[in-house]
Amino acid sequence: MSGAGWDPQALGYPSLFLLVVLGSLVPVVPTGALVSSAAVVALHQSLPVFALLTVFGVASLAAFLGDIGLYWLGNRGVGSKNGSRWLSALRERAAPERLAQADARLREHGVAVLVVSRLIPAGRIPVMLACLLARMRMREFARGDVLACLAWAAVYQLLGVAGGSLFPRPWEGIAAAVALTLLVSAVPSLWRRVRGSRT
């Protein structure tokens, strides 16, 4: 914290919180890249350990609240006769084959699937939809989602630390962290395409 003048952290943490919540509710914001970038900035603070712990806490809490909000909205759609636009949006984002896989894994492994689903790009929505259609109670979903959000925040923060530690300037570290995050996000879809072309 600076003694006088404007403190970038005063705006940075609330912005990170709001953007991660928004990205959880409307899955178009690259929240993983946001967390990685925030971790790079935290590395260059005067108290990096405290800043990194704060980024981890803010990101995981925001992801959890966003997930719970989206699950609650989807749950209302499952319970109503006409559904809801949130449930329809979730259905549109989950390909039928991905939903079938998520449902099978949910039946086999239970809420543990939530942890893995948050770490796999585009894996969260099919699993959340499978939980909704299975009428999983909010309490049970929340119990699994807490661990999922903690693991997710830790992984993307580590990606940011890895990218940020390679470069002395924050903007170079942010660029490296974002590139690394996007690369990690692209690997599963590329792998599915390669497998699909071989069959």
C-alpha atoms as an extended CHARMM CRD file, in Angstrom:
* protein
*
       199  EXT
         1         1  MET       CA              0.0000000000        0.0000000000        0.0000000000  PROA      1               0.0000000000
         2         2  SER       CA              1.3290000000        3.4310000000       -0.8490000000  PROA      2               0.0000000000
         3         3  GLY       CA              1.3550000000        6.0620000000        1.8310000000  PROA      3               0.0000000000
         4         4  ALA       CA             -0.1350000000        8.8330000000       -0.3070000000  PROA      4               0.0000000000
         5         5  GLY       CA             -1.8870000000        9.1760000000       -3.6300000000  PROA      5               0.0000000000
         6         6  TRP       CA             -3.8870000000        6.5880000000       -5.5350000000  PROA      6               0.0000000000
         7         7  ASP       CA             -3.4620000000        2.9470000000       -4.6200000000  PROA      7               0.0000000000
         8         8  PRO       CA             -3.9830000000        0.5910000000       -7.6010000000  PROA      8               0.0000000000
         9         9  GLN       CA             -4.8800000000       -2.2850000000       -5.2550000000  PROA      9               0.0000000000
        10        10  ALA       CA             -7.8840000000       -0.3100000000       -3.9760000000  PROA      10              0.0000000000
        11        11  LEU       CA             -9.3940000000       -0.6170000000       -7.4440000000  PROA      11              0.0000000000
        12        12  GLY       CA             -7.7330000000       -3.8840000000       -8.4680000000  PROA      12              0.0000000000
        13        13  TYR       CA             -9.2200000000       -6.2640000000       -5.9070000000  PROA      13              0.0000000000
        14        14  PRO       CA            -12.8570000000       -5.0900000000       -6.2490000000  PROA      14              0.0000000000
        15        15  SER       CA            -12.4720000000       -5.1810000000      -10.0450000000  PROA      15              0.0000000000
        16        16  LEU       CA            -11.0890000000       -8.7170000000       -9.8980000000  PROA      16              0.0000000000
        17        17  PHE       CA            -13.9730000000       -9.7530000000       -7.6370000000  PROA      17              0.0000000000
        18        18  LEU       CA            -16.6670000000       -8.2560000000       -9.8690000000  PROA      18              0.0000000000
        19        19  LEU       CA            -15.1720000000       -9.5850000000      -13.1040000000  PROA      19              0.0000000000
        20        20  VAL       CA            -14.7920000000      -13.1360000000      -11.7580000000  PROA      20              0.0000000000
        21        21  VAL       CA            -18.3740000000      -13.1060000000      -10.4280000000  PROA      21              0.0000000000
        22        22  LEU       CA            -19.5550000000      -11.8180000000      -13.8070000000  PROA      22              0.0000000000
        23        23  GLY       CA            -17.4790000000      -14.4270000000      -15.6310000000  PROA      23              0.0000000000
        24        24  SER       CA            -19.0180000000      -17.1820000000      -13.5120000000  PROA      24              0.0000000000
        25        25  LEU       CA            -22.5460000000      -15.9540000000      -14.2140000000  PROA      25              0.0000000000
        26        26  VAL       CA            -21.9680000000      -15.1910000000      -17.9010000000  PROA      26              0.0000000000
        27        27  PRO       CA            -19.2750000000      -17.6230000000      -19.0740000000  PROA      27              0.0000000000
        28        28  VAL       CA            -17.6830000000      -15.4060000000      -21.7180000000  PROA      28              0.0000000000
        29        29  VAL       CA            -15.2280000000      -13.4880000000      -19.5300000000  PROA      29              0.0000000000
        30        30  PRO       CA            -11.8110000000      -15.2770000000      -19.4350000000  PROA      30              0.0000000000
        31        31  THR       CA            -11.6800000000      -15.4780000000      -15.6440000000  PROA      31              0.0000000000
        32        32  GLY       CA             -8.6220000000      -17.7390000000      -15.5730000000  PROA      32              0.0000000000
        33        33  ALA       CA             -6.6090000000      -15.1410000000      -17.4680000000  PROA      33              0.0000000000
        34        34  LEU       CA             -7.8400000000      -12.4590000000      -15.0490000000  PROA      34              0.0000000000
        35        35  VAL       CA             -6.6060000000      -14.4170000000      -12.0380000000  PROA      35              0.0000000000
        36        36  SER       CA             -3.2610000000      -15.1570000000      -13.7050000000  PROA      36              0.0000000000
        37        37  SER       CA             -2.8140000000      -11.4690000000      -14.5670000000  PROA      37              0.0000000000
        38        38  ALA       CA             -3.7060000000      -10.4130000000      -11.0170000000  PROA      38              0.0000000000
        39        39  ALA       CA             -1.1170000000      -12.8710000000       -9.6970000000  PROA      39              0.0000000000
        40        40  VAL       CA              1.5530000000      -11.2630000000      -11.8990000000  PROA      40              0.0000000000
        41        41  VAL       CA              0.6840000000       -7.8140000000      -10.5400000000  PROA      41              0.0000000000
        42        42  ALA       CA              0.7390000000       -9.2200000000       -6.9840000000  PROA      42              0.0000000000
        43        43  LEU       CA              4.2820000000      -10.5330000000       -7.5220000000  PROA      43              0.0000000000
        44        44  HSD       CA              5.4910000000       -6.9670000000       -8.0460000000  PROA      44              0.0000000000
        45        45  GLN       CA              3.8910000000       -5.5210000000       -4.9000000000  PROA      45              0.0000000000
        46        46  SER       CA              5.9300000000       -4.5410000000       -1.8660000000  PROA      46              0.0000000000
        47        47  LEU       CA              4.4060000000       -7.4690000000        0.0680000000  PROA      47              0.0000000000
        48        48  PRO       CA              3.9680000000      -10.1240000000       -2.6380000000  PROA      48              0.0000000000
        49        49  VAL       CA              2.9740000000      -12.9870000000       -0.3110000000  PROA      49              0.0000000000
        50        50  PHE       CA              0.1450000000      -10.9470000000        1.2090000000  PROA      50              0.0000000000
        51        51  ALA       CA             -0.9340000000       -9.7280000000       -2.2470000000  PROA      51              0.0000000000
        52        52  LEU       CA             -0.9590000000      -13.2720000000       -3.6560000000  PROA      52              0.0000000000
        53        53  LEU       CA             -2.9870000000      -14.5580000000       -0.7110000000  PROA      53              0.0000000000
        54        54  THR       CA             -5.4510000000      -11.7060000000       -1.2390000000  PROA      54              0.0000000000
        55        55  VAL       CA             -5.7700000000      -12.4870000000       -4.9620000000  PROA      55              0.0000000000
        56        56  PHE       CA             -6.3440000000      -16.1510000000       -4.1040000000  PROA      56              0.0000000000
        57        57  GLY       CA             -9.0200000000      -15.3080000000       -1.5290000000  PROA      57              0.0000000000
        58        58  VAL       CA            -10.7980000000      -12.7560000000       -3.7250000000  PROA      58              0.0000000000
        59        59  ALA       CA            -10.7530000000      -14.9930000000       -6.8210000000  PROA      59              0.0000000000
        60        60  SER       CA            -11.9450000000      -18.1560000000       -5.0900000000  PROA      60              0.0000000000
        61        61  LEU       CA            -14.7170000000      -16.3310000000       -3.1820000000  PROA      61              0.0000000000
        62        62  ALA       CA            -15.8960000000      -14.5420000000       -6.3330000000  PROA      62              0.0000000000
        63        63  ALA       CA            -15.9020000000      -17.7900000000       -8.3470000000  PROA      63              0.0000000000
        64        64  PHE       CA            -17.8750000000      -19.5510000000       -5.6080000000  PROA      64              0.0000000000
        65        65  LEU       CA            -20.4690000000      -16.7910000000       -5.3110000000  PROA      65              0.0000000000
        66        66  GLY       CA            -20.8190000000      -16.6410000000       -9.1040000000  PROA      66              0.0000000000
        67        67  ASP       CA            -21.2880000000      -20.4120000000       -9.3370000000  PROA      67              0.0000000000
        68        68  ILE       CA            -23.8330000000      -20.4310000000       -6.5220000000  PROA      68              0.0000000000
        69        69  GLY       CA            -25.7220000000      -17.5600000000       -8.1470000000  PROA      69              0.0000000000
        70        70  LEU       CA            -25.8120000000      -19.3230000000      -11.5120000000  PROA      70              0.0000000000
        71        71  TYR       CA            -26.8600000000      -22.6100000000       -9.8950000000  PROA      71              0.0000000000
        72        72  TRP       CA            -29.6520000000      -20.8610000000       -7.9980000000  PROA      72              0.0000000000
        73        73  LEU       CA            -30.9010000000      -19.1990000000      -11.1850000000  PROA      73              0.0000000000
        74        74  GLY       CA            -30.7410000000      -22.4880000000      -13.0860000000  PROA      74              0.0000000000
        75        75  ASN       CA            -32.4650000000      -24.3020000000      -10.2350000000  PROA      75              0.0000000000
        76        76  ARG       CA            -35.3910000000      -21.9110000000      -10.4570000000  PROA      76              0.0000000000
        77        77  GLY       CA            -35.6840000000      -22.7940000000      -14.1410000000  PROA      77              0.0000000000
        78        78  VAL       CA            -35.6720000000      -26.5320000000      -13.4230000000  PROA      78              0.0000000000
        79        79  GLY       CA            -38.4370000000      -26.0790000000      -10.8680000000  PROA      79              0.0000000000
        80        80  SER       CA            -40.7120000000      -23.9250000000      -13.0290000000  PROA      80              0.0000000000
        81        81  LYS       CA            -42.9920000000      -25.1280000000      -15.8180000000  PROA      81              0.0000000000
        82        82  ASN       CA            -41.6820000000      -22.6750000000      -18.3810000000  PROA      82              0.0000000000
        83        83  GLY       CA            -38.0040000000      -22.9590000000      -17.4330000000  PROA      83              0.0000000000
        84        84  SER       CA            -35.8780000000      -19.8160000000      -17.4430000000  PROA      84              0.0000000000
        85        85  ARG       CA            -33.5520000000      -17.9660000000      -19.7330000000  PROA      85              0.0000000000
        86        86  TRP       CA            -30.6350000000      -18.8970000000      -17.4610000000  PROA      86              0.0000000000
        87        87  LEU       CA            -31.4160000000      -22.6070000000      -17.7850000000  PROA      87              0.0000000000
        88        88  SER       CA            -31.8430000000      -22.1870000000      -21.5500000000  PROA      88              0.0000000000
        89        89  ALA       CA            -28.4890000000      -20.3890000000      -21.7430000000  PROA      89              0.0000000000
        90        90  LEU       CA            -26.8180000000      -23.2390000000      -19.8480000000  PROA      90              0.0000000000
        91        91  ARG       CA            -28.3750000000      -25.8000000000      -22.2040000000  PROA      91              0.0000000000
        92        92  GLU       CA            -27.1330000000      -23.8650000000      -25.2410000000  PROA      92              0.0000000000
        93        93  ARG       CA            -23.5760000000      -23.8530000000      -23.8820000000  PROA      93              0.0000000000
        94        94  ALA       CA            -23.5090000000      -27.5870000000      -23.1500000000  PROA      94              0.0000000000
        95        95  ALA       CA            -23.2050000000      -29.8490000000      -26.1860000000  PROA      95              0.0000000000
        96        96  PRO       CA            -25.3970000000      -32.9720000000      -25.8190000000  PROA      96              0.0000000000
        97        97  GLU       CA            -22.4090000000      -35.3440000000      -25.8380000000  PROA      97              0.0000000000
        98        98  ARG       CA            -20.6000000000      -33.2680000000      -23.1810000000  PROA      98              0.0000000000
        99        99  LEU       CA            -23.7630000000      -33.2410000000      -21.0530000000  PROA      99              0.0000000000
       100       100  ALA       CA            -24.0750000000      -37.0240000000      -21.3730000000  PROA      100             0.0000000000
       101       101  GLN       CA            -20.4360000000      -37.4570000000      -20.2860000000  PROA      101             0.0000000000
       102       102  ALA       CA            -20.9320000000      -35.0720000000      -17.3690000000  PROA      102             0.0000000000
       103       103  ASP       CA            -24.0660000000      -36.9050000000      -16.2650000000  PROA      103             0.0000000000
       104       104  ALA       CA            -22.2860000000      -40.2830000000      -16.3660000000  PROA      104             0.0000000000
       105       105  ARG       CA            -19.3430000000      -38.9590000000      -14.3570000000  PROA      105             0.0000000000
       106       106  LEU       CA            -21.6430000000      -37.2980000000      -11.8540000000  PROA      106             0.0000000000
       107       107  ARG       CA            -23.4710000000      -40.5650000000      -11.2640000000  PROA      107             0.0000000000
       108       108  GLU       CA            -20.1860000000      -42.4100000000      -10.8610000000  PROA      108             0.0000000000
       109       109  HSD       CA            -18.1460000000      -39.9450000000       -8.7950000000  PROA      109             0.0000000000
       110       110  GLY       CA            -20.6730000000      -37.5410000000       -7.2340000000  PROA      110             0.0000000000
       111       111  VAL       CA            -19.6810000000      -33.9810000000       -6.2980000000  PROA      111             0.0000000000
       112       112  ALA       CA            -15.9750000000      -34.7680000000       -6.7770000000  PROA      112             0.0000000000
       113       113  VAL       CA            -16.6220000000      -34.1790000000      -10.4910000000  PROA      113             0.0000000000
       114       114  LEU       CA            -17.1980000000      -30.4820000000       -9.7040000000  PROA      114             0.0000000000
       115       115  VAL       CA            -13.5290000000      -30.0480000000       -8.7650000000  PROA      115             0.0000000000
       116       116  VAL       CA            -12.2900000000      -31.4980000000      -12.0470000000  PROA      116             0.0000000000
       117       117  SER       CA            -14.9370000000      -29.6760000000      -14.0970000000  PROA      117             0.0000000000
       118       118  ARG       CA            -13.7180000000      -26.2570000000      -12.9670000000  PROA      118             0.0000000000
       119       119  LEU       CA            -10.1700000000      -27.0560000000      -14.0070000000  PROA      119             0.0000000000
       120       120  ILE       CA            -11.1070000000      -28.2720000000      -17.4990000000  PROA      120             0.0000000000
       121       121  PRO       CA            -11.9130000000      -25.4810000000      -19.9660000000  PROA      121             0.0000000000
       122       122  ALA       CA            -15.6180000000      -25.5660000000      -20.8990000000  PROA      122             0.0000000000
       123       123  GLY       CA            -16.1350000000      -28.3570000000      -18.3630000000  PROA      123             0.0000000000
       124       124  ARG       CA            -17.9630000000      -26.3870000000      -15.6830000000  PROA      124             0.0000000000
       125       125  ILE       CA            -21.2490000000      -25.7230000000      -17.5060000000  PROA      125             0.0000000000
       126       126  PRO       CA            -22.0540000000      -29.3190000000      -18.5940000000  PROA      126             0.0000000000
       127       127  VAL       CA            -21.3920000000      -30.5940000000      -15.0580000000  PROA      127             0.0000000000
       128       128  MET       CA            -23.4410000000      -27.7940000000      -13.4890000000  PROA      128             0.0000000000
       129       129  LEU       CA            -26.3020000000      -28.5660000000      -15.8750000000  PROA      129             0.0000000000
       130       130  ALA       CA            -26.0320000000      -32.2730000000      -15.0330000000  PROA      130             0.0000000000
       131       131  CYS       CA            -26.2630000000      -31.3590000000      -11.3260000000  PROA      131             0.0000000000
       132       132  LEU       CA            -29.3500000000      -29.2340000000      -12.0090000000  PROA      132             0.0000000000
       133       133  LEU       CA            -31.0910000000      -31.9510000000      -14.0160000000  PROA      133             0.0000000000
       134       134  ALA       CA            -30.2470000000      -34.5040000000      -11.3070000000  PROA      134             0.0000000000
       135       135  ARG       CA            -31.9520000000      -32.1340000000       -8.8160000000  PROA      135             0.0000000000
       136       136  MET       CA            -28.8470000000      -31.9430000000       -6.6440000000  PROA      136             0.0000000000
       137       137  ARG       CA            -29.5480000000      -29.8590000000       -3.5550000000  PROA      137             0.0000000000
       138       138  MET       CA            -27.8650000000      -26.4880000000       -3.2370000000  PROA      138             0.0000000000
       139       139  ARG       CA            -26.0430000000      -27.5580000000       -0.0720000000  PROA      139             0.0000000000
       140       140  GLU       CA            -24.5040000000      -30.5820000000       -1.7820000000  PROA      140             0.0000000000
       141       141  PHE       CA            -23.5330000000      -28.5520000000       -4.8410000000  PROA      141             0.0000000000
       142       142  ALA       CA            -21.9810000000      -25.8380000000       -2.6630000000  PROA      142             0.0000000000
       143       143  ARG       CA            -19.9270000000      -28.3880000000       -0.7210000000  PROA      143             0.0000000000
       144       144  GLY       CA            -18.2850000000      -29.6710000000       -3.9050000000  PROA      144             0.0000000000
       145       145  ASP       CA            -18.0270000000      -26.2450000000       -5.4870000000  PROA      145             0.0000000000
       146       146  VAL       CA            -16.0210000000      -24.7710000000       -2.5890000000  PROA      146             0.0000000000
       147       147  LEU       CA            -13.1860000000      -27.2100000000       -3.2830000000  PROA      147             0.0000000000
       148       148  ALA       CA            -13.5570000000      -26.6560000000       -7.0240000000  PROA      148             0.0000000000
       149       149  CYS       CA            -13.1880000000      -22.8800000000       -6.6990000000  PROA      149             0.0000000000
       150       150  LEU       CA            -10.2070000000      -23.1400000000       -4.3530000000  PROA      150             0.0000000000
       151       151  ALA       CA             -8.4320000000      -25.5350000000       -6.7310000000  PROA      151             0.0000000000
       152       152  TRP       CA             -9.2940000000      -23.3570000000       -9.7450000000  PROA      152             0.0000000000
       153       153  ALA       CA             -7.9630000000      -20.1700000000       -8.1210000000  PROA      153             0.0000000000
       154       154  ALA       CA             -4.7670000000      -21.9440000000       -7.0290000000  PROA      154             0.0000000000
       155       155  VAL       CA             -4.0480000000      -23.3910000000      -10.4930000000  PROA      155             0.0000000000
       156       156  TYR       CA             -4.5570000000      -20.1400000000      -12.3850000000  PROA      156             0.0000000000
       157       157  GLN       CA             -2.6270000000      -18.1810000000       -9.7840000000  PROA      157             0.0000000000
       158       158  LEU       CA              0.2910000000      -20.5980000000      -10.1720000000  PROA      158             0.0000000000
       159       159  LEU       CA              0.1540000000      -20.0780000000      -13.9420000000  PROA      159             0.0000000000
       160       160  GLY       CA              0.3850000000      -16.3350000000      -13.3030000000  PROA      160             0.0000000000
       161       161  VAL       CA              3.2930000000      -16.7520000000      -10.8990000000  PROA      161             0.0000000000
       162       162  ALA       CA              5.0880000000      -18.9860000000      -13.4160000000  PROA      162             0.0000000000
       163       163  GLY       CA              4.6160000000      -16.4530000000      -16.2140000000  PROA      163             0.0000000000
       164       164  GLY       CA              5.3210000000      -13.4100000000      -14.0480000000  PROA      164             0.0000000000
       165       165  SER       CA              8.5140000000      -14.7420000000      -12.4880000000  PROA      165             0.0000000000
       166       166  LEU       CA             10.1580000000      -15.0280000000      -15.9020000000  PROA      166             0.0000000000
       167       167  PHE       CA             10.0710000000      -11.3040000000      -16.6400000000  PROA      167             0.0000000000
       168       168  PRO       CA             11.1490000000       -8.2180000000      -14.6440000000  PROA      168             0.0000000000
       169       169  ARG       CA              8.3670000000       -5.9610000000      -15.9600000000  PROA      169             0.0000000000
       170       170  PRO       CA              4.7410000000       -6.5910000000      -14.9320000000  PROA      170             0.0000000000
       171       171  TRP       CA              3.2940000000       -6.0790000000      -18.4260000000  PROA      171             0.0000000000
       172       172  GLU       CA              5.6430000000       -8.7370000000      -19.8490000000  PROA      172             0.0000000000
       173       173  GLY       CA              4.6370000000      -11.1350000000      -17.1030000000  PROA      173             0.0000000000
       174       174  ILE       CA              0.9470000000      -10.4440000000      -17.7130000000  PROA      174             0.0000000000
       175       175  ALA       CA              1.3720000000      -11.1140000000      -21.4430000000  PROA      175             0.0000000000
       176       176  ALA       CA              3.2030000000      -14.3780000000      -20.6700000000  PROA      176             0.0000000000
       177       177  ALA       CA              0.6100000000      -15.4240000000      -18.0710000000  PROA      177             0.0000000000
       178       178  VAL       CA             -2.3100000000      -14.7090000000      -20.4140000000  PROA      178             0.0000000000
       179       179  ALA       CA             -0.5960000000      -16.5920000000      -23.2620000000  PROA      179             0.0000000000
       180       180  LEU       CA              0.1120000000      -19.5460000000      -20.9490000000  PROA      180             0.0000000000
       181       181  THR       CA             -3.4850000000      -19.5280000000      -19.6750000000  PROA      181             0.0000000000
       182       182  LEU       CA             -4.9180000000      -19.4310000000      -23.1960000000  PROA      182             0.0000000000
       183       183  LEU       CA             -2.5770000000      -22.2450000000      -24.2520000000  PROA      183             0.0000000000
       184       184  VAL       CA             -3.6750000000      -24.4220000000      -21.3360000000  PROA      184             0.0000000000
       185       185  SER       CA             -7.3180000000      -23.6210000000      -22.1520000000  PROA      185             0.0000000000
       186       186  ALA       CA             -6.8660000000      -24.5680000000      -25.8130000000  PROA      186             0.0000000000
       187       187  VAL       CA             -5.1750000000      -27.9390000000      -25.2320000000  PROA      187             0.0000000000
       188       188  PRO       CA             -8.3470000000      -29.9710000000      -24.3700000000  PROA      188             0.0000000000
       189       189  SER       CA            -10.3030000000      -28.7570000000      -27.4120000000  PROA      189             0.0000000000
       190       190  LEU       CA             -7.3090000000      -29.4120000000      -29.6970000000  PROA      190             0.0000000000
       191       191  TRP       CA             -6.9550000000      -32.8940000000      -28.2220000000  PROA      191             0.0000000000
       192       192  ARG       CA            -10.6450000000      -33.6350000000      -28.8490000000  PROA      192             0.0000000000
       193       193  ARG       CA            -10.2840000000      -32.4900000000      -32.4620000000  PROA      193             0.0000000000
       194       194  VAL       CA             -7.2310000000      -34.6910000000      -33.0030000000  PROA      194             0.0000000000
       195       195  ARG       CA             -9.0220000000      -37.6880000000      -31.4840000000  PROA      195             0.0000000000
       196       196  GLY       CA            -12.1200000000      -36.9500000000      -33.5730000000  PROA      196             0.0000000000
       197       197  SER       CA            -10.1290000000      -36.7800000000      -36.8100000000  PROA      197             0.0000000000
       198       198  ARG       CA             -8.5070000000      -40.1700000000      -36.1000000000  PROA      198             0.0000000000
       199       199  THR       CA            -11.8030000000      -41.9630000000      -35.5450000000  PROA      199             0.0000000000
